[in-house]
Amino acid sequence: MSPIEAATDDLQDLAVLWSIGEAHAHDVVEAACAALVAGLDSPALRILAGYTRAEAEDGVPDLLPFLVDELNLVFYTRDSEAGQDAVVRALAHRMLAGRLPPRELAMRIHQRFGHQLPLAERLAELDDEYDIVEYGNKTLTQLDAEVTAEAQRLTCERPDQDRHS
């Protein structure tokens, strides 16, 4: 994957996470800066990358829809099933990039969606297993490996339209 593709994917993930409150506005600005450095460019991206941390909270909500449109990304509504699936995949991608420990991935997915989202059911089950690890037949290392395998499965299955439409 090229640096521009990686930066685009990071922006897509952060747009999804920001839209449901899982990422801060300044995280989106930092991703915009990294995207410019990687060689991605658009008018909205340049403006977004120029925001200070204080400006980010007010500026991101207004500018992000333009950025998403310019870069041909997808902006999901908060309660859509496609948006929920995109959040699961974005968090899995963050875990695989080393930005989130496996247990935290399982916990955040379980807290946000419970056992109600089919795509995330296995992660919710694994979070339950973490809670009883001292009584179960798996170690923390085994559970971490299962969460990592599930995250890999989720990101490999990621439909192209989730990243770029």
Short mmCIF file of C-alpha atoms in Angstrom, two decimals:
data_model
loop_
_atom_site.label_atom_id
_atom_site.label_comp_id
_atom_site.label_asym_id
_atom_site.label_seq_id
_atom_site.Cartn_x
_atom_site.Cartn_y
_atom_site.Cartn_z
CA MET A 1 0.00 0.00 0.00
CA SER A 2 1.39 3.39 -0.98
CA PRO A 3 1.77 6.22 1.55
CA ILE A 4 -1.09 8.10 -0.15
CA GLU A 5 -3.38 5.05 0.07
CA ALA A 6 -2.47 4.58 3.73
CA ALA A 7 -3.15 8.26 4.47
CA THR A 8 -6.48 8.07 2.65
CA ASP A 9 -7.44 4.98 4.64
CA ASP A 10 -6.49 6.73 7.90
CA LEU A 11 -8.63 9.74 6.96
CA GLN A 12 -11.56 7.44 6.10
CA ASP A 13 -11.24 5.63 9.43
CA LEU A 14 -10.97 8.85 11.40
CA ALA A 15 -13.97 10.38 9.64
CA VAL A 16 -16.00 7.32 10.65
CA LEU A 17 -14.69 7.30 14.21
CA TRP A 18 -15.15 11.05 14.62
CA SER A 19 -18.75 10.86 13.38
CA ILE A 20 -19.70 8.60 16.29
CA GLY A 21 -17.54 10.24 18.95
CA GLU A 22 -14.75 7.63 18.95
CA ALA A 23 -12.11 10.13 17.78
CA HIS A 24 -11.43 13.78 18.58
CA ALA A 25 -11.44 16.60 16.06
CA HIS A 26 -7.72 17.17 16.62
CA ASP A 27 -7.12 13.52 15.61
CA VAL A 28 -8.72 14.32 12.25
CA VAL A 29 -6.47 17.40 11.90
CA GLU A 30 -3.38 15.32 12.68
CA ALA A 31 -4.42 12.77 10.05
CA ALA A 32 -4.89 15.60 7.56
CA CYS A 33 -1.35 16.82 8.25
CA ALA A 34 0.03 13.31 7.80
CA ALA A 35 -1.94 12.97 4.56
CA LEU A 36 -0.40 16.16 3.16
CA VAL A 37 3.07 14.96 4.09
CA ALA A 38 2.30 11.64 2.35
CA GLY A 39 1.43 13.52 -0.85
CA LEU A 40 -2.37 13.62 -0.72
CA ASP A 41 -3.80 17.02 -1.57
CA SER A 42 -7.13 18.84 -1.83
CA PRO A 43 -8.32 22.33 -0.88
CA ALA A 44 -10.28 21.10 2.16
CA LEU A 45 -7.36 18.92 3.26
CA ARG A 46 -5.02 21.94 3.25
CA ILE A 47 -7.48 24.00 5.30
CA LEU A 48 -8.09 21.15 7.73
CA ALA A 49 -4.38 20.51 8.21
CA GLY A 50 -3.92 24.20 9.07
CA TYR A 51 -6.32 24.15 12.01
CA THR A 52 -4.89 24.55 15.48
CA ARG A 53 -6.02 22.19 18.20
CA ALA A 54 -8.42 24.87 19.46
CA GLU A 55 -9.85 25.54 15.99
CA ALA A 56 -10.38 21.84 15.29
CA GLU A 57 -13.49 21.44 17.47
CA ASP A 58 -15.34 24.18 15.59
CA GLY A 59 -13.85 23.64 12.14
CA VAL A 60 -13.95 19.87 11.65
CA PRO A 61 -17.77 19.53 11.71
CA ASP A 62 -18.14 22.10 8.94
CA LEU A 63 -15.14 21.09 6.81
CA LEU A 64 -15.20 17.29 7.05
CA PRO A 65 -18.13 16.82 4.63
CA PHE A 66 -16.23 18.82 1.98
CA LEU A 67 -13.06 16.80 2.58
CA VAL A 68 -14.95 13.52 2.33
CA ASP A 69 -16.47 14.67 -0.96
CA GLU A 70 -13.18 15.94 -2.42
CA LEU A 71 -11.34 12.72 -1.61
CA ASN A 72 -14.22 10.47 -2.62
CA LEU A 73 -14.51 8.99 0.87
CA VAL A 74 -17.68 7.78 2.54
CA PHE A 75 -19.37 9.66 5.37
CA TYR A 76 -21.75 7.44 7.30
CA THR A 77 -24.73 8.51 9.34
CA ARG A 78 -24.45 7.66 13.01
CA ASP A 79 -27.13 4.97 13.21
CA SER A 80 -26.71 3.30 9.83
CA GLU A 81 -25.72 -0.36 9.78
CA ALA A 82 -23.05 0.39 7.18
CA GLY A 83 -21.68 3.09 9.48
CA GLN A 84 -21.61 0.72 12.43
CA ASP A 85 -19.78 -1.89 10.34
CA ALA A 86 -17.33 0.79 9.21
CA VAL A 87 -16.66 1.73 12.85
CA VAL A 88 -15.88 -1.90 13.70
CA ARG A 89 -13.48 -2.13 10.77
CA ALA A 90 -11.87 1.22 11.59
CA LEU A 91 -11.23 0.20 15.20
CA ALA A 92 -9.87 -3.17 14.03
CA HIS A 93 -7.54 -1.33 11.65
CA ARG A 94 -6.33 0.89 14.52
CA MET A 95 -5.62 -2.19 16.65
CA LEU A 96 -3.63 -3.83 13.86
CA ALA A 97 -1.65 -0.59 13.45
CA GLY A 98 -0.68 -0.79 17.14
CA ARG A 99 -2.84 2.13 18.25
CA LEU A 100 -5.17 0.01 20.37
CA PRO A 101 -4.46 -3.12 22.45
CA PRO A 102 -6.51 -6.23 21.55
CA ARG A 103 -8.42 -6.26 24.82
CA GLU A 104 -9.40 -2.60 24.39
CA LEU A 105 -10.66 -3.31 20.88
CA ALA A 106 -12.92 -6.10 22.14
CA MET A 107 -14.10 -3.99 25.09
CA ARG A 108 -14.89 -0.88 23.00
CA ILE A 109 -16.79 -2.90 20.41
CA HIS A 110 -18.72 -4.74 23.12
CA GLN A 111 -19.55 -1.53 25.01
CA ARG A 112 -20.72 0.30 21.88
CA PHE A 113 -22.65 -2.51 20.16
CA GLY A 114 -23.17 -5.25 22.73
CA HIS A 115 -24.09 -8.49 20.98
CA GLN A 116 -26.42 -6.71 18.54
CA LEU A 117 -24.12 -6.15 15.57
CA PRO A 118 -23.54 -9.37 13.58
CA LEU A 119 -20.19 -8.22 12.19
CA ALA A 120 -18.84 -7.59 15.70
CA GLU A 121 -20.37 -10.57 17.51
CA ARG A 122 -17.11 -12.51 17.78
CA LEU A 123 -15.32 -9.52 19.32
CA ALA A 124 -18.13 -9.11 21.87
CA GLU A 125 -17.84 -12.80 22.76
CA LEU A 126 -14.07 -12.43 23.17
CA ASP A 127 -14.60 -9.48 25.50
CA ASP A 128 -16.80 -11.74 27.63
CA GLU A 129 -13.99 -14.31 27.65
CA TYR A 130 -11.50 -11.70 28.89
CA ASP A 131 -13.79 -11.11 31.87
CA ILE A 132 -13.58 -14.77 32.90
CA VAL A 133 -10.02 -15.56 31.82
CA GLU A 134 -8.99 -16.73 35.29
CA TYR A 135 -11.82 -19.31 35.25
CA GLY A 136 -11.71 -20.24 31.56
CA ASN A 137 -9.46 -22.45 29.51
CA LYS A 138 -7.68 -19.69 27.56
CA THR A 139 -4.80 -17.41 28.50
CA LEU A 140 -4.63 -13.67 27.89
CA THR A 141 -2.12 -14.34 25.14
CA GLN A 142 -4.52 -16.73 23.42
CA LEU A 143 -7.37 -14.23 23.68
CA ASP A 144 -5.16 -11.45 22.31
CA ALA A 145 -4.25 -13.71 19.39
CA GLU A 146 -7.93 -14.48 18.70
CA VAL A 147 -8.84 -10.78 18.78
CA THR A 148 -5.94 -10.04 16.43
CA ALA A 149 -7.07 -12.79 14.05
CA GLU A 150 -10.63 -11.43 14.11
CA ALA A 151 -9.36 -7.89 13.45
CA GLN A 152 -7.37 -9.20 10.48
CA ARG A 153 -10.44 -10.98 9.14
CA LEU A 154 -12.52 -7.82 9.49
CA THR A 155 -10.01 -5.60 7.73
CA CYS A 156 -9.37 -8.11 4.93
CA GLU A 157 -13.10 -8.34 4.23
CA ARG A 158 -13.43 -4.57 4.12
CA PRO A 159 -15.47 -3.76 1.02
CA ASP A 160 -13.98 -1.26 -1.41
CA GLN A 161 -17.04 0.97 -1.09
CA ASP A 162 -16.31 1.34 2.63
CA ARG A 163 -13.02 3.00 1.79
CA HIS A 164 -13.67 4.87 -1.41
CA SER A 165 -16.96 5.27 -3.22
#
